[in-house]
């Protein structure tokens, strides 16, 4: 059974940084893409970033490009989202998921989804 656990969220001031982690178990981690989505109050899950199974292809939402970096380590089956120059509009619950290919639509990912980690950017 595939299981994803996110960590690394918290409260940070505007301009600060956070690193989220998503550790996968029960899946051949090296063969799946990893995606990150954000959900804010009153909105659905929005695409933030994704990385292909081999790390060669990365995609970012326009709103985070140049500030966020997605990478992965295979030894411990963990995907990371490095978030720099954080803005209040980055606030939300961040979820990771797995899939056969990168897609901007949440429903296109085979999943499952992690439990989410709260990121709050506020002064």
mmCIF file of N, CA and C in Angstrom:
data_model
loop_
_atom_site.group_PDB
_atom_site.id
_atom_site.type_symbol
_atom_site.label_atom_id
_atom_site.label_comp_id
_atom_site.label_asym_id
_atom_site.label_seq_id
_atom_site.Cartn_x
_atom_site.Cartn_y
_atom_site.Cartn_z
ATOM 1 N N UNK A 1 0.849 -1.186 0.000
ATOM 2 C CA UNK A 1 0.000 0.000 0.000
ATOM 3 C C UNK A 1 0.888 1.240 0.000
ATOM 4 N N UNK A 2 0.600 2.153 -0.920
ATOM 5 C CA UNK A 2 1.386 3.361 -1.028
ATOM 6 C C UNK A 2 1.001 4.335 0.082
ATOM 7 N N UNK A 3 2.008 4.930 0.682
ATOM 8 C CA UNK A 3 1.769 5.873 1.766
ATOM 9 C C UNK A 3 2.730 7.044 1.614
ATOM 10 N N UNK A 4 2.189 8.270 1.700
ATOM 11 C CA UNK A 4 3.000 9.475 1.585
ATOM 12 C C UNK A 4 2.874 10.287 2.862
ATOM 13 N N UNK A 5 4.000 10.785 3.338
ATOM 14 C CA UNK A 5 4.002 11.598 4.550
ATOM 15 C C UNK A 5 4.762 12.880 4.273
ATOM 16 N N UNK A 6 4.070 14.022 4.424
ATOM 17 C CA UNK A 6 4.702 15.324 4.234
ATOM 18 C C UNK A 6 5.178 15.880 5.575
ATOM 19 N N UNK A 7 6.179 16.726 5.492
ATOM 20 C CA UNK A 7 6.668 17.421 6.670
ATOM 21 C C UNK A 7 7.339 18.713 6.231
ATOM 22 N N UNK A 8 7.610 19.582 7.202
ATOM 23 C CA UNK A 8 8.380 20.783 6.917
ATOM 24 C C UNK A 8 7.598 22.073 6.883
ATOM 25 N N UNK A 9 6.280 22.003 7.016
ATOM 26 C CA UNK A 9 5.495 23.227 7.004
ATOM 27 C C UNK A 9 5.694 24.034 8.272
ATOM 28 N N UNK A 10 5.114 25.221 8.283
ATOM 29 C CA UNK A 10 5.227 26.067 9.467
ATOM 30 C C UNK A 10 4.854 27.496 9.169
ATOM 31 N N UNK A 11 5.144 28.356 10.134
ATOM 32 C CA UNK A 11 4.886 29.788 10.014
ATOM 33 C C UNK A 11 6.192 30.492 9.676
ATOM 34 N N UNK A 12 6.152 31.315 8.657
ATOM 35 C CA UNK A 12 7.359 32.026 8.233
ATOM 36 C C UNK A 12 6.984 33.435 7.802
ATOM 37 N N UNK A 13 7.895 34.365 7.977
ATOM 38 C CA UNK A 13 7.642 35.733 7.548
ATOM 39 C C UNK A 13 7.824 35.875 6.044
ATOM 40 N N UNK A 14 7.184 36.859 5.453
ATOM 41 C CA UNK A 14 7.395 37.111 4.025
ATOM 42 C C UNK A 14 8.883 37.282 3.729
ATOM 43 N N UNK A 15 9.307 36.656 2.629
ATOM 44 C CA UNK A 15 10.710 36.672 2.260
ATOM 45 C C UNK A 15 11.498 35.512 2.825
ATOM 46 N N UNK A 16 10.899 34.760 3.715
ATOM 47 C CA UNK A 16 11.568 33.625 4.328
ATOM 48 C C UNK A 16 11.545 32.384 3.463
ATOM 49 N N UNK A 17 12.066 31.287 4.027
ATOM 50 C CA UNK A 17 12.180 30.024 3.293
ATOM 51 C C UNK A 17 11.685 28.858 4.141
ATOM 52 N N UNK A 18 11.215 27.854 3.440
ATOM 53 C CA UNK A 18 10.848 26.584 4.048
ATOM 54 C C UNK A 18 11.222 25.470 3.081
ATOM 55 N N UNK A 19 11.482 24.297 3.623
ATOM 56 C CA UNK A 19 11.702 23.115 2.788
ATOM 57 C C UNK A 19 10.710 22.050 3.207
ATOM 58 N N UNK A 20 9.844 21.677 2.271
ATOM 59 C CA UNK A 20 8.899 20.599 2.508
ATOM 60 C C UNK A 20 9.498 19.276 2.048
ATOM 61 N N UNK A 21 9.120 18.207 2.734
ATOM 62 C CA UNK A 21 9.563 16.868 2.361
ATOM 63 C C UNK A 21 8.355 15.956 2.231
ATOM 64 N N UNK A 22 8.459 15.005 1.333
ATOM 65 C CA UNK A 22 7.410 14.005 1.124
ATOM 66 C C UNK A 22 8.085 12.651 0.986
ATOM 67 N N UNK A 23 7.899 11.806 1.987
ATOM 68 C CA UNK A 23 8.520 10.490 1.981
ATOM 69 C C UNK A 23 7.496 9.438 1.581
ATOM 70 N N UNK A 24 7.879 8.616 0.627
ATOM 71 C CA UNK A 24 6.987 7.600 0.085
ATOM 72 C C UNK A 24 7.395 6.208 0.542
ATOM 73 N N UNK A 25 6.399 5.400 0.862
ATOM 74 C CA UNK A 25 6.625 3.988 1.164
ATOM 75 C C UNK A 25 5.612 3.158 0.385
ATOM 76 N N UNK A 26 5.951 1.910 0.152
ATOM 77 C CA UNK A 26 5.033 1.020 -0.547
ATOM 78 C C UNK A 26 4.959 1.232 -2.037
ATOM 79 N N UNK A 27 5.926 1.937 -2.590
ATOM 80 C CA UNK A 27 5.933 2.229 -4.022
ATOM 81 C C UNK A 27 7.374 2.212 -4.516
ATOM 82 N N UNK A 28 7.539 1.836 -5.776
ATOM 83 C CA UNK A 28 8.868 1.918 -6.387
ATOM 84 C C UNK A 28 9.099 3.381 -6.735
ATOM 85 N N UNK A 29 9.683 4.084 -5.800
ATOM 86 C CA UNK A 29 9.775 5.549 -5.858
ATOM 87 C C UNK A 29 10.438 6.040 -7.132
ATOM 88 N N UNK A 30 11.428 5.299 -7.597
ATOM 89 C CA UNK A 30 12.222 5.764 -8.731
ATOM 90 C C UNK A 30 11.487 5.704 -10.061
ATOM 91 N N UNK A 31 10.286 5.155 -10.080
ATOM 92 C CA UNK A 31 9.570 5.022 -11.345
ATOM 93 C C UNK A 31 8.381 5.961 -11.464
ATOM 94 N N UNK A 32 8.155 6.815 -10.475
ATOM 95 C CA UNK A 32 6.989 7.678 -10.478
ATOM 96 C C UNK A 32 7.355 9.155 -10.384
ATOM 97 N N UNK A 33 6.550 9.965 -11.043
ATOM 98 C CA UNK A 33 6.660 11.411 -10.877
ATOM 99 C C UNK A 33 6.070 11.798 -9.519
ATOM 100 N N UNK A 34 6.546 12.916 -9.000
ATOM 101 C CA UNK A 34 6.043 13.440 -7.729
ATOM 102 C C UNK A 34 5.488 14.840 -7.972
ATOM 103 N N UNK A 35 4.333 15.099 -7.400
ATOM 104 C CA UNK A 35 3.696 16.400 -7.591
ATOM 105 C C UNK A 35 3.400 17.080 -6.268
ATOM 106 N N UNK A 36 3.366 18.396 -6.328
ATOM 107 C CA UNK A 36 3.013 19.222 -5.169
ATOM 108 C C UNK A 36 1.847 20.128 -5.546
ATOM 109 N N UNK A 37 0.859 20.170 -4.672
ATOM 110 C CA UNK A 37 -0.316 21.007 -4.873
ATOM 111 C C UNK A 37 -0.590 21.790 -3.595
ATOM 112 N N UNK A 38 -1.234 22.918 -3.737
ATOM 113 C CA UNK A 38 -1.590 23.766 -2.606
ATOM 114 C C UNK A 38 -3.093 23.987 -2.577
ATOM 115 N N UNK A 39 -3.632 23.915 -1.382
ATOM 116 C CA UNK A 39 -5.052 24.199 -1.204
ATOM 117 C C UNK A 39 -5.215 25.284 -0.154
ATOM 118 N N UNK A 40 -5.940 26.322 -0.534
ATOM 119 C CA UNK A 40 -6.224 27.425 0.380
ATOM 120 C C UNK A 40 -7.717 27.436 0.681
ATOM 121 N N UNK A 41 -8.138 28.117 1.754
ATOM 122 C CA UNK A 41 -9.564 28.164 2.078
ATOM 123 C C UNK A 41 -10.401 28.655 0.900
ATOM 124 N N UNK A 42 -11.414 27.893 0.560
ATOM 125 C CA UNK A 42 -12.312 28.288 -0.511
ATOM 126 C C UNK A 42 -11.836 27.948 -1.906
ATOM 127 N N UNK A 43 -10.694 27.275 -2.008
ATOM 128 C CA UNK A 43 -10.183 26.902 -3.336
ATOM 129 C C UNK A 43 -9.921 25.404 -3.396
ATOM 130 N N UNK A 44 -9.844 24.891 -4.595
ATOM 131 C CA UNK A 44 -9.442 23.505 -4.787
ATOM 132 C C UNK A 44 -7.932 23.403 -4.764
ATOM 133 N N UNK A 45 -7.440 22.218 -4.997
ATOM 134 C CA UNK A 45 -5.991 22.006 -5.014
ATOM 135 C C UNK A 45 -5.420 22.549 -6.317
ATOM 136 N N UNK A 46 -4.428 23.402 -6.171
ATOM 137 C CA UNK A 46 -3.798 24.031 -7.311
ATOM 138 C C UNK A 46 -2.380 23.503 -7.490
ATOM 139 N N UNK A 47 -1.992 23.316 -8.726
ATOM 140 C CA UNK A 47 -0.656 22.814 -9.039
ATOM 141 C C UNK A 47 0.406 23.808 -8.591
ATOM 142 N N UNK A 48 1.448 23.287 -7.961
ATOM 143 C CA UNK A 48 2.578 24.108 -7.538
ATOM 144 C C UNK A 48 3.848 23.696 -8.280
ATOM 145 N N UNK A 49 4.178 22.415 -8.212
ATOM 146 C CA UNK A 49 5.424 21.938 -8.822
ATOM 147 C C UNK A 49 5.346 20.435 -9.006
ATOM 148 N N UNK A 50 6.216 19.927 -9.872
ATOM 149 C CA UNK A 50 6.291 18.486 -10.076
ATOM 150 C C UNK A 50 7.663 18.134 -10.619
ATOM 151 N N UNK A 51 8.048 16.892 -10.395
ATOM 152 C CA UNK A 51 9.343 16.419 -10.873
ATOM 153 C C UNK A 51 9.160 15.016 -11.424
ATOM 154 N N UNK A 52 9.789 14.764 -12.559
ATOM 155 C CA UNK A 52 9.669 13.468 -13.217
ATOM 156 C C UNK A 52 10.395 12.380 -12.432
ATOM 157 N N UNK A 53 10.151 11.137 -12.831
ATOM 158 C CA UNK A 53 10.704 10.002 -12.107
ATOM 159 C C UNK A 53 12.225 10.048 -12.020
ATOM 160 N N UNK A 54 12.872 10.570 -13.043
ATOM 161 C CA UNK A 54 14.335 10.590 -13.042
ATOM 162 C C UNK A 54 14.899 11.959 -12.660
ATOM 163 N N UNK A 55 14.021 12.892 -12.328
ATOM 164 C CA UNK A 55 14.480 14.210 -11.914
ATOM 165 C C UNK A 55 14.868 15.129 -13.041
ATOM 166 N N UNK A 56 14.800 14.658 -14.278
ATOM 167 C CA UNK A 56 15.260 15.467 -15.410
ATOM 168 C C UNK A 56 14.256 16.528 -15.843
ATOM 169 N N UNK A 57 12.997 16.288 -15.568
ATOM 170 C CA UNK A 57 11.964 17.239 -15.971
ATOM 171 C C UNK A 57 11.307 17.796 -14.711
ATOM 172 N N UNK A 58 11.221 19.121 -14.655
ATOM 173 C CA UNK A 58 10.561 19.776 -13.531
ATOM 174 C C UNK A 58 9.611 20.824 -14.080
ATOM 175 N N UNK A 59 8.496 20.952 -13.464
ATOM 176 C CA UNK A 59 7.502 21.927 -13.865
ATOM 177 C C UNK A 59 7.070 22.732 -12.642
ATOM 178 N N UNK A 60 6.784 24.014 -12.898
ATOM 179 C CA UNK A 60 6.385 24.905 -11.813
ATOM 180 C C UNK A 60 5.214 25.779 -12.249
ATOM 181 N N UNK A 61 4.369 26.092 -11.308
ATOM 182 C CA UNK A 61 3.334 27.089 -11.569
ATOM 183 C C UNK A 61 4.023 28.433 -11.804
ATOM 184 N N UNK A 62 3.424 29.260 -12.643
ATOM 185 C CA UNK A 62 4.017 30.561 -12.939
ATOM 186 C C UNK A 62 4.239 31.375 -11.668
ATOM 187 N N UNK A 63 3.352 31.216 -10.707
ATOM 188 C CA UNK A 63 3.411 32.027 -9.489
ATOM 189 C C UNK A 63 4.591 31.686 -8.591
ATOM 190 N N UNK A 64 5.194 30.496 -8.797
ATOM 191 C CA UNK A 64 6.302 30.097 -7.919
ATOM 192 C C UNK A 64 7.609 29.921 -8.683
ATOM 193 N N UNK A 65 7.569 29.957 -9.993
ATOM 194 C CA UNK A 65 8.782 29.759 -10.800
ATOM 195 C C UNK A 65 9.849 30.777 -10.405
ATOM 196 N N UNK A 66 11.047 30.279 -10.209
ATOM 197 C CA UNK A 66 12.153 31.134 -9.804
ATOM 198 C C UNK A 66 12.289 31.266 -8.297
ATOM 199 N N UNK A 67 11.276 30.850 -7.570
ATOM 200 C CA UNK A 67 11.327 30.917 -6.095
ATOM 201 C C UNK A 67 11.318 29.529 -5.457
ATOM 202 N N UNK A 68 10.644 28.577 -6.088
ATOM 203 C CA UNK A 68 10.540 27.225 -5.563
ATOM 204 C C UNK A 68 11.396 26.281 -6.398
ATOM 205 N N UNK A 69 11.940 25.263 -5.746
ATOM 206 C CA UNK A 69 12.730 24.246 -6.440
ATOM 207 C C UNK A 69 12.304 22.862 -5.961
ATOM 208 N N UNK A 70 12.005 21.997 -6.921
ATOM 209 C CA UNK A 70 11.630 20.623 -6.603
ATOM 210 C C UNK A 70 12.813 19.710 -6.881
ATOM 211 N N UNK A 71 13.116 18.816 -5.948
ATOM 212 C CA UNK A 71 14.154 17.829 -6.171
ATOM 213 C C UNK A 71 13.802 16.573 -5.389
ATOM 214 N N UNK A 72 14.555 15.509 -5.647
ATOM 215 C CA UNK A 72 14.234 14.243 -5.004
ATOM 216 C C UNK A 72 15.501 13.457 -4.708
ATOM 217 N N UNK A 73 15.451 12.662 -3.668
ATOM 218 C CA UNK A 73 16.551 11.769 -3.321
ATOM 219 C C UNK A 73 15.996 10.360 -3.297
ATOM 220 N N UNK A 74 16.737 9.420 -3.868
ATOM 221 C CA UNK A 74 16.211 8.082 -4.071
ATOM 222 C C UNK A 74 16.546 7.145 -2.913
ATOM 223 N N UNK A 75 17.601 7.416 -2.228
ATOM 224 C CA UNK A 75 18.006 6.532 -1.147
ATOM 225 C C UNK A 75 16.960 6.408 -0.052
ATOM 226 N N UNK A 76 16.264 7.504 0.223
ATOM 227 C CA UNK A 76 15.228 7.486 1.247
ATOM 228 C C UNK A 76 13.844 7.786 0.681
ATOM 229 N N UNK A 77 13.705 7.670 -0.646
ATOM 230 C CA UNK A 77 12.398 7.819 -1.322
ATOM 231 C C UNK A 77 11.678 9.102 -0.896
ATOM 232 N N UNK A 78 12.387 10.211 -0.988
ATOM 233 C CA UNK A 78 11.822 11.473 -0.528
ATOM 234 C C UNK A 78 11.903 12.540 -1.620
ATOM 235 N N UNK A 79 10.802 13.248 -1.775
ATOM 236 C CA UNK A 79 10.759 14.407 -2.654
ATOM 237 C C UNK A 79 10.744 15.654 -1.793
ATOM 238 N N UNK A 80 11.368 16.705 -2.309
ATOM 239 C CA UNK A 80 11.475 17.948 -1.560
ATOM 240 C C UNK A 80 10.936 19.112 -2.387
ATOM 241 N N UNK A 81 10.439 20.108 -1.667
ATOM 242 C CA UNK A 81 10.056 21.365 -2.298
ATOM 243 C C UNK A 81 10.714 22.479 -1.495
ATOM 244 N N UNK A 82 11.748 23.064 -2.078
ATOM 245 C CA UNK A 82 12.454 24.179 -1.454
ATOM 246 C C UNK A 82 11.728 25.453 -1.833
ATOM 247 N N UNK A 83 11.257 26.186 -0.839
ATOM 248 C CA UNK A 83 10.454 27.384 -1.089
ATOM 249 C C UNK A 83 11.195 28.598 -0.539
ATOM 250 N N UNK A 84 11.596 29.479 -1.421
ATOM 251 C CA UNK A 84 12.322 30.696 -1.053
ATOM 252 C C UNK A 84 11.491 31.929 -1.396
ATOM 253 N N UNK A 85 11.873 33.043 -0.815
ATOM 254 C CA UNK A 85 11.190 34.321 -1.071
ATOM 255 C C UNK A 85 9.675 34.169 -0.942
ATOM 256 N N UNK A 86 9.274 33.561 0.131
ATOM 257 C CA UNK A 86 7.859 33.259 0.327
ATOM 258 C C UNK A 86 7.018 34.518 0.446
ATOM 259 N N UNK A 87 5.803 34.411 -0.071
ATOM 260 C CA UNK A 87 4.842 35.510 -0.078
ATOM 261 C C UNK A 87 3.584 35.080 0.663
ATOM 262 N N UNK A 88 2.818 36.031 1.165
ATOM 263 C CA UNK A 88 1.564 35.663 1.850
ATOM 264 C C UNK A 88 0.640 34.809 0.993
ATOM 265 N N UNK A 89 0.649 35.030 -0.319
ATOM 266 C CA UNK A 89 -0.225 34.250 -1.192
ATOM 267 C C UNK A 89 0.236 32.802 -1.365
ATOM 268 N N UNK A 90 1.393 32.452 -0.831
ATOM 269 C CA UNK A 90 1.838 31.062 -0.832
ATOM 270 C C UNK A 90 1.208 30.272 0.309
ATOM 271 N N UNK A 91 0.489 30.936 1.170
ATOM 272 C CA UNK A 91 -0.141 30.285 2.321
ATOM 273 C C UNK A 91 -1.153 29.239 1.887
ATOM 274 N N UNK A 92 -1.143 28.100 2.570
ATOM 275 C CA UNK A 92 -2.091 27.047 2.280
ATOM 276 C C UNK A 92 -1.589 25.715 2.806
ATOM 277 N N UNK A 93 -2.370 24.688 2.567
ATOM 278 C CA UNK A 93 -1.947 23.331 2.894
ATOM 279 C C UNK A 93 -1.325 22.725 1.642
ATOM 280 N N UNK A 94 -0.126 22.229 1.792
ATOM 281 C CA UNK A 94 0.613 21.644 0.675
ATOM 282 C C UNK A 94 0.523 20.125 0.737
ATOM 283 N N UNK A 95 0.144 19.544 -0.400
ATOM 284 C CA UNK A 95 -0.002 18.106 -0.517
ATOM 285 C C UNK A 95 0.969 17.578 -1.574
ATOM 286 N N UNK A 96 1.485 16.383 -1.339
ATOM 287 C CA UNK A 96 2.260 15.713 -2.372
ATOM 288 C C UNK A 96 1.475 14.497 -2.854
ATOM 289 N N UNK A 97 1.818 14.070 -4.049
ATOM 290 C CA UNK A 97 1.173 12.917 -4.640
ATOM 291 C C UNK A 97 2.120 12.254 -5.620
ATOM 292 N N UNK A 98 1.753 11.054 -6.081
ATOM 293 C CA UNK A 98 2.568 10.320 -7.049
ATOM 294 C C UNK A 98 1.741 10.038 -8.289
ATOM 295 N N UNK A 99 2.419 9.873 -9.404
ATOM 296 C CA UNK A 99 1.731 9.550 -10.634
ATOM 297 C C UNK A 99 2.690 9.076 -11.696
ATOM 298 N N UNK A 100 2.114 8.566 -12.775
ATOM 299 C CA UNK A 100 2.936 8.046 -13.863
ATOM 300 C C UNK A 100 3.535 9.165 -14.698
ATOM 301 N N UNK A 101 2.897 10.337 -14.690
ATOM 302 C CA UNK A 101 3.407 11.452 -15.474
ATOM 303 C C UNK A 101 3.008 12.756 -14.818
ATOM 304 N N UNK A 102 3.711 13.807 -15.181
ATOM 305 C CA UNK A 102 3.420 15.130 -14.645
ATOM 306 C C UNK A 102 2.135 15.658 -15.274
ATOM 307 N N UNK A 103 1.275 16.221 -14.447
ATOM 308 C CA UNK A 103 0.049 16.831 -14.946
ATOM 309 C C UNK A 103 -0.323 17.979 -14.026
ATOM 310 N N UNK A 104 -0.954 18.992 -14.608
ATOM 311 C CA UNK A 104 -1.332 20.155 -13.813
ATOM 312 C C UNK A 104 -2.683 19.971 -13.124
ATOM 313 N N UNK A 105 -3.390 18.913 -13.468
ATOM 314 C CA UNK A 105 -4.723 18.656 -12.926
ATOM 315 C C UNK A 105 -4.621 17.625 -11.813
ATOM 316 N N UNK A 106 -5.113 17.954 -10.622
ATOM 317 C CA UNK A 106 -5.000 17.011 -9.503
ATOM 318 C C UNK A 106 -5.608 15.632 -9.797
ATOM 319 N N UNK A 107 -6.749 15.611 -10.453
ATOM 320 C CA UNK A 107 -7.432 14.339 -10.694
ATOM 321 C C UNK A 107 -6.666 13.422 -11.634
ATOM 322 N N UNK A 108 -5.690 13.950 -12.325
ATOM 323 C CA UNK A 108 -4.915 13.135 -13.262
ATOM 324 C C UNK A 108 -3.808 12.334 -12.580
ATOM 325 N N UNK A 109 -3.550 12.636 -11.329
ATOM 326 C CA UNK A 109 -2.518 11.899 -10.596
ATOM 327 C C UNK A 109 -3.129 10.639 -9.979
ATOM 328 N N UNK A 110 -2.418 9.522 -10.109
ATOM 329 C CA UNK A 110 -2.939 8.256 -9.608
ATOM 330 C C UNK A 110 -3.020 8.222 -8.084
ATOM 331 N N UNK A 111 -2.138 8.998 -7.456
ATOM 332 C CA UNK A 111 -2.191 9.083 -6.004
ATOM 333 C C UNK A 111 -1.621 7.871 -5.321
ATOM 334 N N UNK A 112 -1.694 7.796 -4.016
ATOM 335 C CA UNK A 112 -2.565 8.598 -3.161
ATOM 336 C C UNK A 112 -1.988 9.990 -2.885
ATOM 337 N N UNK A 113 -2.587 10.683 -1.961
ATOM 338 C CA UNK A 113 -2.155 11.976 -1.515
ATOM 339 C C UNK A 113 -1.689 11.873 -0.061
ATOM 340 N N UNK A 114 -0.717 12.726 0.266
ATOM 341 C CA UNK A 114 -0.303 12.787 1.651
ATOM 342 C C UNK A 114 -1.341 13.499 2.495
ATOM 343 N N UNK A 115 -1.063 13.614 3.769
ATOM 344 C CA UNK A 115 -2.014 14.227 4.701
ATOM 345 C C UNK A 115 -1.971 15.747 4.649
ATOM 346 N N UNK A 116 -0.959 16.300 4.004
ATOM 347 C CA UNK A 116 -0.834 17.749 3.878
ATOM 348 C C UNK A 116 -0.032 18.352 5.012
ATOM 349 N N UNK A 117 0.620 19.458 4.701
ATOM 350 C CA UNK A 117 1.366 20.205 5.707
ATOM 351 C C UNK A 117 1.061 21.689 5.530
ATOM 352 N N UNK A 118 0.756 22.368 6.619
ATOM 353 C CA UNK A 118 0.326 23.753 6.575
ATOM 354 C C UNK A 118 1.530 24.688 6.439
ATOM 355 N N UNK A 119 1.427 25.597 5.488
ATOM 356 C CA UNK A 119 2.413 26.660 5.321
ATOM 357 C C UNK A 119 1.695 27.985 5.495
ATOM 358 N N UNK A 120 2.170 28.796 6.406
ATOM 359 C CA UNK A 120 1.584 30.110 6.638
ATOM 360 C C UNK A 120 2.674 31.158 6.511
ATOM 361 N N UNK A 121 2.446 32.096 5.607
ATOM 362 C CA UNK A 121 3.405 33.179 5.391
ATOM 363 C C UNK A 121 2.748 34.465 5.869
ATOM 364 N N UNK A 122 3.258 34.985 6.957
ATOM 365 C CA UNK A 122 2.632 36.155 7.569
ATOM 366 C C UNK A 122 3.638 36.872 8.448
ATOM 367 N N UNK A 123 3.487 38.177 8.514
ATOM 368 C CA UNK A 123 4.341 38.958 9.405
ATOM 369 C C UNK A 123 3.664 39.153 10.751
#
